[in-house]
XYZ file of N, CA, C and O in Angstrom:
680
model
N 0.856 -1.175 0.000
C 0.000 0.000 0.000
C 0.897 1.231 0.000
O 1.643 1.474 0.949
N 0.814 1.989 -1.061
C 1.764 3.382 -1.169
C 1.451 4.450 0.099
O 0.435 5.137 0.202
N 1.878 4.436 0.451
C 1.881 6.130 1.539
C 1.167 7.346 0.951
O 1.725 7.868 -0.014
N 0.283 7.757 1.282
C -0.230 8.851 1.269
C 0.506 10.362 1.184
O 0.790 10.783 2.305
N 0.828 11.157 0.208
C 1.826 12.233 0.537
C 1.113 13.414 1.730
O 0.024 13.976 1.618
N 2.155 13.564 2.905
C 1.783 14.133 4.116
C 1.532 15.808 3.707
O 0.762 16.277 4.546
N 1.803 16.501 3.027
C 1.982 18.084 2.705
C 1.359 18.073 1.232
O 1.173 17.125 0.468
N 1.085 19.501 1.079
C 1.021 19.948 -0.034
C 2.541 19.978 -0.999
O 2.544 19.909 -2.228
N 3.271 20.046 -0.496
C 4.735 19.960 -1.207
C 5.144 18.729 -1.862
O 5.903 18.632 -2.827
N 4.448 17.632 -1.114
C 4.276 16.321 -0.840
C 3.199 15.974 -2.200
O 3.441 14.840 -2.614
N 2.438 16.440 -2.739
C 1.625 16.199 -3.552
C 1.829 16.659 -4.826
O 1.418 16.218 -5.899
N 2.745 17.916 -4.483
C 3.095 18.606 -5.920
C 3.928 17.780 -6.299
O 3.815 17.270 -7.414
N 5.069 17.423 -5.363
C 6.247 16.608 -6.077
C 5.564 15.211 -6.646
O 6.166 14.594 -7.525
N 4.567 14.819 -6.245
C 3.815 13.657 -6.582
C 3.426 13.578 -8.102
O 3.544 12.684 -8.939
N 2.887 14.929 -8.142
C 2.359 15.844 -9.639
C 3.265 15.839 -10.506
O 2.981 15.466 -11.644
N 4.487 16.224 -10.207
C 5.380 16.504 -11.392
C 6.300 15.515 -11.878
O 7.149 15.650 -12.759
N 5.987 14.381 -11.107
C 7.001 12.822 -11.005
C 6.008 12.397 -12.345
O 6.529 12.002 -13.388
N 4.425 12.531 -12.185
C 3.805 11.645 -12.810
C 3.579 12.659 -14.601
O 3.629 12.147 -15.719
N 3.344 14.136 -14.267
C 3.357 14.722 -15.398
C 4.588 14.433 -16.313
O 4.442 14.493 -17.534
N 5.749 14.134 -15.785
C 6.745 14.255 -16.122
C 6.965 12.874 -16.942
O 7.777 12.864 -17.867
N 5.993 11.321 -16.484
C 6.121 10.510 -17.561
C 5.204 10.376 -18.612
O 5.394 9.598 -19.547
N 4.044 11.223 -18.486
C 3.366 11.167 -19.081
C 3.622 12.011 -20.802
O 3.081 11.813 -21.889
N 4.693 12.973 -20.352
C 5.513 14.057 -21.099
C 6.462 13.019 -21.781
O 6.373 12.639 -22.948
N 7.232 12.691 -21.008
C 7.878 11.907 -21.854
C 7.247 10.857 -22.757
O 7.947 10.483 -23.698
N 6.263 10.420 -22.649
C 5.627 9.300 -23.375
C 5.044 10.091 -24.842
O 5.406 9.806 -25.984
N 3.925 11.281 -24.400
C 3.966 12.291 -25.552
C 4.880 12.757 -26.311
O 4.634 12.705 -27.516
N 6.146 13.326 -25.899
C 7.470 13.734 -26.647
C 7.999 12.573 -27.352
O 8.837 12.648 -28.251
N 7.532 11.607 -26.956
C 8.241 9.772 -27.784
C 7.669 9.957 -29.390
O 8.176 9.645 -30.468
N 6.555 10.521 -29.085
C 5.433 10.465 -30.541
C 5.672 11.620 -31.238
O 6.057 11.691 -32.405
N 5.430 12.538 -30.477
C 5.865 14.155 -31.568
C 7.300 14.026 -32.023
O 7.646 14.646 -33.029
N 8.166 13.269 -31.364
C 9.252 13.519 -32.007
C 9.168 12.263 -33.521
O 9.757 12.578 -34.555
N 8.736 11.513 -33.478
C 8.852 10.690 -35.199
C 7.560 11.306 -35.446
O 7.167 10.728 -36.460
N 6.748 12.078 -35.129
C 5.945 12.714 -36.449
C 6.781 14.176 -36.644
O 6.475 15.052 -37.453
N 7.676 14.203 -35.893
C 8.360 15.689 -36.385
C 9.529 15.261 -37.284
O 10.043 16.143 -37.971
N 9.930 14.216 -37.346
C 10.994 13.318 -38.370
C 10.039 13.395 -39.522
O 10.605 13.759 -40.553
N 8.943 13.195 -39.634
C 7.835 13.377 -40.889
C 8.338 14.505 -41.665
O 8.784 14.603 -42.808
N 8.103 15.473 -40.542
C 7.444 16.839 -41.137
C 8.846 17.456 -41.691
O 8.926 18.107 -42.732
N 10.096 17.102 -40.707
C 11.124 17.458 -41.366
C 11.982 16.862 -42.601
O 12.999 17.417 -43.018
N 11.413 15.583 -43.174
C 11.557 15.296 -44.324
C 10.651 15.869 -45.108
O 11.145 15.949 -46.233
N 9.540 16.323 -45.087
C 8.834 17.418 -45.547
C 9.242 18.526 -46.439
O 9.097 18.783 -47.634
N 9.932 19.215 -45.189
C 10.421 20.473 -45.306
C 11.688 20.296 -46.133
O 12.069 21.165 -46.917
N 12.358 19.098 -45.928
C 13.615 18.612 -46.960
C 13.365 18.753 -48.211
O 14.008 19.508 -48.941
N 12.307 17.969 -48.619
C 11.583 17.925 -49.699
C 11.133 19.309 -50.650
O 11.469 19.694 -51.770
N 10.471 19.684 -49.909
C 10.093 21.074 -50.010
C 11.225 22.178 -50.681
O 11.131 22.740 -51.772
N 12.312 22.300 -49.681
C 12.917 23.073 -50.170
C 14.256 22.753 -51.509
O 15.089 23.511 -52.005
N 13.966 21.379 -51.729
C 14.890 20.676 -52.609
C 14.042 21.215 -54.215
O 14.288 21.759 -55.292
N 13.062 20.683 -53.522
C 11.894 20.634 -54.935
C 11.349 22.367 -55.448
O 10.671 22.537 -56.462
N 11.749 23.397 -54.636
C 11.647 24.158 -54.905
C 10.115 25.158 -54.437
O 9.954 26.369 -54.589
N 9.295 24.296 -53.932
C 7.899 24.735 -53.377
C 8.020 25.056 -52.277
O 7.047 25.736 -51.953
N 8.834 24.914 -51.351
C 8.958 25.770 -49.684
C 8.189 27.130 -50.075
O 7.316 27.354 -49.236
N 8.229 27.929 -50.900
C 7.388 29.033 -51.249
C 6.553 29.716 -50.742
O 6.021 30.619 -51.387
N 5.137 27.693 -51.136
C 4.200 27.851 -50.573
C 3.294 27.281 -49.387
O 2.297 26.564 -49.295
N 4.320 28.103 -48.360
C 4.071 27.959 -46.888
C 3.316 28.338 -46.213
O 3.052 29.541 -46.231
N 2.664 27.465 -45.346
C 1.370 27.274 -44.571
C 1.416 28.131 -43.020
O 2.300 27.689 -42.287
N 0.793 29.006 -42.566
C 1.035 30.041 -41.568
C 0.497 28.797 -40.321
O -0.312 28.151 -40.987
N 0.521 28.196 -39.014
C 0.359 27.139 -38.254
C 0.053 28.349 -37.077
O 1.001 28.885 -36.503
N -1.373 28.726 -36.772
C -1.207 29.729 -35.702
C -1.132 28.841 -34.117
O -0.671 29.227 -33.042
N -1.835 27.416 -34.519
C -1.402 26.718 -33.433
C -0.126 26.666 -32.744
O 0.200 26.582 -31.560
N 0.711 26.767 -34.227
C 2.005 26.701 -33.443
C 3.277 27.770 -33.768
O 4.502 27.647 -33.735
N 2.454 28.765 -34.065
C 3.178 29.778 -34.328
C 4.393 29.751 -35.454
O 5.429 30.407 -35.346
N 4.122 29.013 -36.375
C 4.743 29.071 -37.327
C 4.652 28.567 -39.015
O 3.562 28.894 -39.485
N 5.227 28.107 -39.656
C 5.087 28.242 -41.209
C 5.315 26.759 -41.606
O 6.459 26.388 -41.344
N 4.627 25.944 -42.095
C 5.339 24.657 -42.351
C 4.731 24.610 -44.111
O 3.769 25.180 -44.625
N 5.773 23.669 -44.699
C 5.332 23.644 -46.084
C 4.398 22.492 -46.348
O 4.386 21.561 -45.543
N 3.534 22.471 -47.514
C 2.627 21.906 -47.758
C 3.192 20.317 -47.774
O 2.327 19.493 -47.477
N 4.537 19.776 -48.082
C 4.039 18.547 -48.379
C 5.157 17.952 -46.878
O 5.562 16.790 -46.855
N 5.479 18.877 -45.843
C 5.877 18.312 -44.040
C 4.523 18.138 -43.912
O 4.368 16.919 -43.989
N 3.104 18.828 -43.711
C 2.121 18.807 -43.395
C 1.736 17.692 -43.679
O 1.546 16.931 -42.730
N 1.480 17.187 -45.066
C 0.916 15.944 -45.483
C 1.520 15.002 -44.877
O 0.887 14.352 -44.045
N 2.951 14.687 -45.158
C 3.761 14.034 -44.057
C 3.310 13.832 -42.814
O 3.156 12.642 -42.539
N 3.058 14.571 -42.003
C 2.438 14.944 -40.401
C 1.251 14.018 -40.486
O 1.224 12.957 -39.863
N 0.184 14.469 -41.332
C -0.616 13.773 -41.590
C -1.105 12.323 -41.645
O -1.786 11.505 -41.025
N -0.259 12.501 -42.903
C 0.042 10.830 -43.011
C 0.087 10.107 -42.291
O -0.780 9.235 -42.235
N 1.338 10.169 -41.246
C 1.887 9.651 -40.341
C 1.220 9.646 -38.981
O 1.670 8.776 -38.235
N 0.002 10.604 -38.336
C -0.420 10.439 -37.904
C -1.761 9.398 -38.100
O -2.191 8.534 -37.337
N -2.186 9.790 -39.287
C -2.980 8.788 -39.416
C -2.664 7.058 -39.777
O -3.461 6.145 -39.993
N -1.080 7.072 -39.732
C -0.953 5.686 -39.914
C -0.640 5.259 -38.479
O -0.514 4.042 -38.339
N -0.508 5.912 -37.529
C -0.548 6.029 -35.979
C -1.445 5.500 -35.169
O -1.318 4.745 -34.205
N -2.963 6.294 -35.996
C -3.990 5.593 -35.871
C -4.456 4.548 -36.316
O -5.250 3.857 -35.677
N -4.149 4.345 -37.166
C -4.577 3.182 -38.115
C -4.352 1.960 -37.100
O -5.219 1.346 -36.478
N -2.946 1.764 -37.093
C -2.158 0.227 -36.018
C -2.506 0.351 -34.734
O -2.255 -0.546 -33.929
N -3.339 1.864 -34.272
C -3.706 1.646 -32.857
C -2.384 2.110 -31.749
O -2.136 1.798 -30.584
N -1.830 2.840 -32.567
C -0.800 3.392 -31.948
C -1.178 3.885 -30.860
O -0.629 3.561 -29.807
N -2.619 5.134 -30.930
C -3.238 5.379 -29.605
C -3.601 4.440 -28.208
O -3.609 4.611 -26.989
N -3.813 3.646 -28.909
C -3.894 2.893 -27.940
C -2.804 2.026 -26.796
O -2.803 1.780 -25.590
N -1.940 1.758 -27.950
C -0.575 1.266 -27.443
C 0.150 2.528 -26.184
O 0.923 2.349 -25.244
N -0.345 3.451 -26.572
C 0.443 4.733 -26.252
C -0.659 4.549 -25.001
O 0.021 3.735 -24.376
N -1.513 4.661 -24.415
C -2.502 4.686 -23.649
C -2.745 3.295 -22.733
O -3.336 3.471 -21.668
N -2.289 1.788 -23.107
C -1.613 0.864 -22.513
C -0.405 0.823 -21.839
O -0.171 0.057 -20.904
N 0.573 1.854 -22.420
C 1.984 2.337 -21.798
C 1.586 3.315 -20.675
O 1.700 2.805 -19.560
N 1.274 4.221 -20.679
C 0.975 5.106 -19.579
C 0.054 4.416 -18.459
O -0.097 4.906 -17.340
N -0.576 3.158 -18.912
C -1.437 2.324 -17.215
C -0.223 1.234 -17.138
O -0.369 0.372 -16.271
N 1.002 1.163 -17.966
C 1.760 0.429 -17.385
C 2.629 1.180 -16.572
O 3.118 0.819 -15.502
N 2.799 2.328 -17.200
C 3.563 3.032 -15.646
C 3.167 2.985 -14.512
O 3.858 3.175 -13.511
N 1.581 2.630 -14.558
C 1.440 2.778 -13.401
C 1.133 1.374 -12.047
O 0.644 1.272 -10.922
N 1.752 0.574 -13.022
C 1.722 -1.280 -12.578
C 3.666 -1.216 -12.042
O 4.255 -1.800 -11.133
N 4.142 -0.266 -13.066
C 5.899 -0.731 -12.949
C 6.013 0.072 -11.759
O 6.747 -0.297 -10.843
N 5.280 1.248 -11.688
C 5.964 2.755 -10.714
C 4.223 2.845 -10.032
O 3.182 3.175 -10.600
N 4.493 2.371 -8.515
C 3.047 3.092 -8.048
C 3.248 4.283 -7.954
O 4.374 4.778 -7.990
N 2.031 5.016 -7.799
C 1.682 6.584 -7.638
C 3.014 7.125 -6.680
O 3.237 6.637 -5.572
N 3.718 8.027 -7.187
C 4.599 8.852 -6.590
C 6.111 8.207 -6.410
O 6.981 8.587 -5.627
N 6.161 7.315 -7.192
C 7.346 6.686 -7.386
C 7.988 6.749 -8.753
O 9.170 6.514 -9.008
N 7.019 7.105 -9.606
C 7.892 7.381 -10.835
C 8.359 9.091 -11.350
O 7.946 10.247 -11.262
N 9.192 8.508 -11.769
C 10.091 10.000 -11.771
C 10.649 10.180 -13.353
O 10.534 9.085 -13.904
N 11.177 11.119 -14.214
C 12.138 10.704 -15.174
C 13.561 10.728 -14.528
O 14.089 11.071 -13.470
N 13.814 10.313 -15.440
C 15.948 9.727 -14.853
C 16.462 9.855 -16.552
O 15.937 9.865 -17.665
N 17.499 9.922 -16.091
C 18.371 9.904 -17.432
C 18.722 8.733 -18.093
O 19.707 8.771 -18.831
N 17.870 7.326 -17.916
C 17.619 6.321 -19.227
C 16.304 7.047 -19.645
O 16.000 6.668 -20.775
N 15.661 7.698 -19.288
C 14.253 8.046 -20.295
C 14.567 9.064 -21.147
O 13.804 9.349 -22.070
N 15.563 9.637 -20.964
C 16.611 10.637 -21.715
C 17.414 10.001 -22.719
O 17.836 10.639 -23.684
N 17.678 8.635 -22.529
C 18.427 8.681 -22.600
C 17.479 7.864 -24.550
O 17.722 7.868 -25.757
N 16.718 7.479 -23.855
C 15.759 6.635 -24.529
C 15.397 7.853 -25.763
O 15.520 7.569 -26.954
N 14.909 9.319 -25.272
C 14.422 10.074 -26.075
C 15.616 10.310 -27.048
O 15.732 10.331 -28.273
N 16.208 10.430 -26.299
C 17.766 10.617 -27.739
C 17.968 9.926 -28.278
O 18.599 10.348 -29.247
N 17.767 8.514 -28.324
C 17.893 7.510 -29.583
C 16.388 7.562 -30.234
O 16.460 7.066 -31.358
N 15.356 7.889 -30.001
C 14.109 8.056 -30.991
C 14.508 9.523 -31.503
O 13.887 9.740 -32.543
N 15.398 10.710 -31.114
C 15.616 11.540 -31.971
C 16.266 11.038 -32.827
O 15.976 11.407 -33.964
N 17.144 10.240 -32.720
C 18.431 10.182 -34.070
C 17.939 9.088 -35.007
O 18.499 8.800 -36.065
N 16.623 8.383 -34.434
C 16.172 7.739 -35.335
C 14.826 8.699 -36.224
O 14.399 8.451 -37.351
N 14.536 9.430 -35.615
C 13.323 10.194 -36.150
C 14.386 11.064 -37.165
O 13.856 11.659 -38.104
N 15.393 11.129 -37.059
C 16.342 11.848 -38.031
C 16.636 11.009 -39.147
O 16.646 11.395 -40.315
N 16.901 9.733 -38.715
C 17.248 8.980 -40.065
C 16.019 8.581 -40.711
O 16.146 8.043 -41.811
N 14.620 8.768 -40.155
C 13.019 8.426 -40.510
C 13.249 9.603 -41.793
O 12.678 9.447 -42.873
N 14.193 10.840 -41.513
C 13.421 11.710 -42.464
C 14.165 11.842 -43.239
O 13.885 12.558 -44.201
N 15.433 11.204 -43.150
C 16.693 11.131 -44.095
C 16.092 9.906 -45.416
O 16.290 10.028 -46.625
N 15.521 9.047 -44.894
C 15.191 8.305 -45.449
C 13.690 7.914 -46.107
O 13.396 6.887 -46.718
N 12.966 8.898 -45.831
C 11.909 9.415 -46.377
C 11.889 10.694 -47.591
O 11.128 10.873 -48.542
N 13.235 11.577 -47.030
C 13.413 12.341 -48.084
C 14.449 12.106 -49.078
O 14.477 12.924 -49.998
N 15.415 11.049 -49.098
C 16.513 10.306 -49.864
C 16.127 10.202 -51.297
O 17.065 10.364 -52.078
N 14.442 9.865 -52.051
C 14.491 9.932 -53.150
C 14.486 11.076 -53.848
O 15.179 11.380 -54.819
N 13.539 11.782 -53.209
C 13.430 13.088 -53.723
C 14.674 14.433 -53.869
O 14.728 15.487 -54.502
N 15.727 13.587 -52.743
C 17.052 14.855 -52.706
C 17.818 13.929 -53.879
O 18.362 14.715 -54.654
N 18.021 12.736 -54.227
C 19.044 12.307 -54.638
C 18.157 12.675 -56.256
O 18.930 12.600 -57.211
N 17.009 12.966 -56.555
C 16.342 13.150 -57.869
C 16.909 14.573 -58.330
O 17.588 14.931 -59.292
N 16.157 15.449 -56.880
C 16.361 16.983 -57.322
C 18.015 17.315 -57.283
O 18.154 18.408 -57.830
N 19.366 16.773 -56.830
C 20.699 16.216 -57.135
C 20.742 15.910 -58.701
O 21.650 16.437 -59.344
N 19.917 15.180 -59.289
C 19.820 14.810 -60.718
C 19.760 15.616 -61.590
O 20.372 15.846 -62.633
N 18.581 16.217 -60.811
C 17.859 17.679 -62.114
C 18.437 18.563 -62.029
O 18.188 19.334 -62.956
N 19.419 19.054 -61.102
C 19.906 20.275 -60.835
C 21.103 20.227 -61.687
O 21.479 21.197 -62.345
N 21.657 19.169 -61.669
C 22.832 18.850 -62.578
C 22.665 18.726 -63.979
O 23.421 19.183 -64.836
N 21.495 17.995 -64.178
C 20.894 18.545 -65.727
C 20.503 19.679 -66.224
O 20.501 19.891 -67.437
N 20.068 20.671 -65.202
C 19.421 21.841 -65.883
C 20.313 22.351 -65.449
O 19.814 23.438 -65.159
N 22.248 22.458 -64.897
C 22.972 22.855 -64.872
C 24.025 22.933 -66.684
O 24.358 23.912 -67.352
N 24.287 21.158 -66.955
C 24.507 20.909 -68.249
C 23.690 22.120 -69.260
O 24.193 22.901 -70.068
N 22.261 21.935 -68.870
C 21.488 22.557 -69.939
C 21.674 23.757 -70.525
O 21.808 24.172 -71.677
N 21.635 24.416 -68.926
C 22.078 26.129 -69.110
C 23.227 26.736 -69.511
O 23.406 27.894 -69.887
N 24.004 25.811 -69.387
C 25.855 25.843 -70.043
C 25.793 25.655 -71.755
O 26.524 26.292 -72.512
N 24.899 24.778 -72.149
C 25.074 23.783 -73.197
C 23.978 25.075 -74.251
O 24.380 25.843 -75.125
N 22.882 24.929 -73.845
C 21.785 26.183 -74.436
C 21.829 27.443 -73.566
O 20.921 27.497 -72.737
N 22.571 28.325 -73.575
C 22.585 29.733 -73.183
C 21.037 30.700 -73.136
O 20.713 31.631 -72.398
N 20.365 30.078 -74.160
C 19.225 30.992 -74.435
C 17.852 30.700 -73.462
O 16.901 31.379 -73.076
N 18.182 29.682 -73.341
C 17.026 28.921 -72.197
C 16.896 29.618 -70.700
O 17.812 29.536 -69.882
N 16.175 30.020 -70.546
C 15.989 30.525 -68.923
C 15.738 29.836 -67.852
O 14.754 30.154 -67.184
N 16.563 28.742 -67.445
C 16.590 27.719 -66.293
C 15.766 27.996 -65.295
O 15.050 27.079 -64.893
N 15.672 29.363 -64.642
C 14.568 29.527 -63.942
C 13.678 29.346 -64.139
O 13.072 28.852 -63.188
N 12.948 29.534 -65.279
C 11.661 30.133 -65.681
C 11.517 28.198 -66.070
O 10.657 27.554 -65.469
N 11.932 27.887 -66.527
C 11.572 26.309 -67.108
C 12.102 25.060 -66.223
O 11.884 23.938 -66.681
N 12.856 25.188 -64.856
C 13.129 24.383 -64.027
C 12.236 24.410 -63.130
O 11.690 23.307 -63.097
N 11.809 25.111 -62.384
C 11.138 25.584 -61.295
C 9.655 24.537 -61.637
O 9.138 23.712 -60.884
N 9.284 24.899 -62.909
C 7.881 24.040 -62.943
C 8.077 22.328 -63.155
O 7.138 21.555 -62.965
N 9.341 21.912 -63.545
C 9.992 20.645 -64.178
C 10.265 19.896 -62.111
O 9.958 18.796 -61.653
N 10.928 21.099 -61.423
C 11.546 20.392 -60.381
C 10.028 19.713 -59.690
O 9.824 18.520 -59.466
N 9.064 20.877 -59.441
C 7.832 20.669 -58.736
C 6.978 19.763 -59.559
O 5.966 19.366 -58.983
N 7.135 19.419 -60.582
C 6.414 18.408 -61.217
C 6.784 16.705 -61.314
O 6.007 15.807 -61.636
N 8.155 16.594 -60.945
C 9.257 15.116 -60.574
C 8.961 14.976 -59.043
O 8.761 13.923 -58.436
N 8.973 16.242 -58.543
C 9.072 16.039 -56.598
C 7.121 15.555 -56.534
O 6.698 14.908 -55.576
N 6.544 15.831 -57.242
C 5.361 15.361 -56.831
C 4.754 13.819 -57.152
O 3.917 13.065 -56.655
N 5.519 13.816 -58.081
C 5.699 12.516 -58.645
C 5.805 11.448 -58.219
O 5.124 10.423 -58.183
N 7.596 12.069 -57.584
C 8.161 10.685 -56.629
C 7.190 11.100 -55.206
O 6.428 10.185 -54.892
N 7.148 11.788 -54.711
C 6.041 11.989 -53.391
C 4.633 11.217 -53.659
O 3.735 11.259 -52.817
């Protein structure tokens, strides 16, 4: 039977042991849908459409149209496998492993979040790999081009060529 916390001091620290895994369990998930969004934005600015960027007043900022879809996506394939749920089975197992006021974060749950960053990094390395190693392709062709035909305006005739391959392979 857990002890009752004796103080109000006693209850807060109780509060912030348990907010604190519940945070971490949330930050587990935003961080590989933010591996999404930042192959997204890879994408985006390879392909030349970063442009046309989306104002996010939720979150105070600008994301491009195809991180969003990404986000999307990925959340909804989240849902799909029941990820919610899994995620919502983990948080009543904290509370079978750690009774009330015994769980805390420590630096393996740190330590844990830093290897789902560097994998949510290679999620977007490898989500955005076709599309950089394509727009790598085209850039080098409509580099040849502009050397080879002088008269051609690479801007004016790449720009619609890059955004039309990046949507492609996307």
């Amino acid at each position: 039977v857990p002890q009752l916390p004796r103080s109000l001091a006693d209850y807060l620290w109780v509060g912030v042991g348990e907010f604190s895994l519940g945070l971490i369990l949330g930050i587990g998930v935003t961080i590989i849908l933010s591996g999404l969004q930042f192959a997204g934005n890879l994408i985006d600015q390879q392909s030349g459409t970063a442009v046309g960027e989306i104002f996010n007043p939720a979150l105070n900022s600008s994301e491009t149209l195809t991180a969003r879809m990404l986000y999307w996506m990925g959340l909804t394939l989240f849902l799909i496998i029941g990820g919610h749920l899994r995620l919502i089975a983990a948080l009543l197992d904290t509370f079978q492993a750690f009774p009330i006021g015994e769980g805390f974060v420590d630096s393996a749950a740190i330590d844990v979040l830093h290897q789902l960053f560097i994998r949510s990094l290679a999620l977007a390395l490898q989500v955005a790999a076709p599309v950089l190693a394509t727009m790598s392709l085209v850039s080098v062709t409509m580099g040849f081009l502009g050397y080879s035909v002088p008269q051609i305006n690479i801007l004016v005739v790449g720009f619609p060529i890059r955004a039309t391959i990046s949507l492609i392979i996307v």
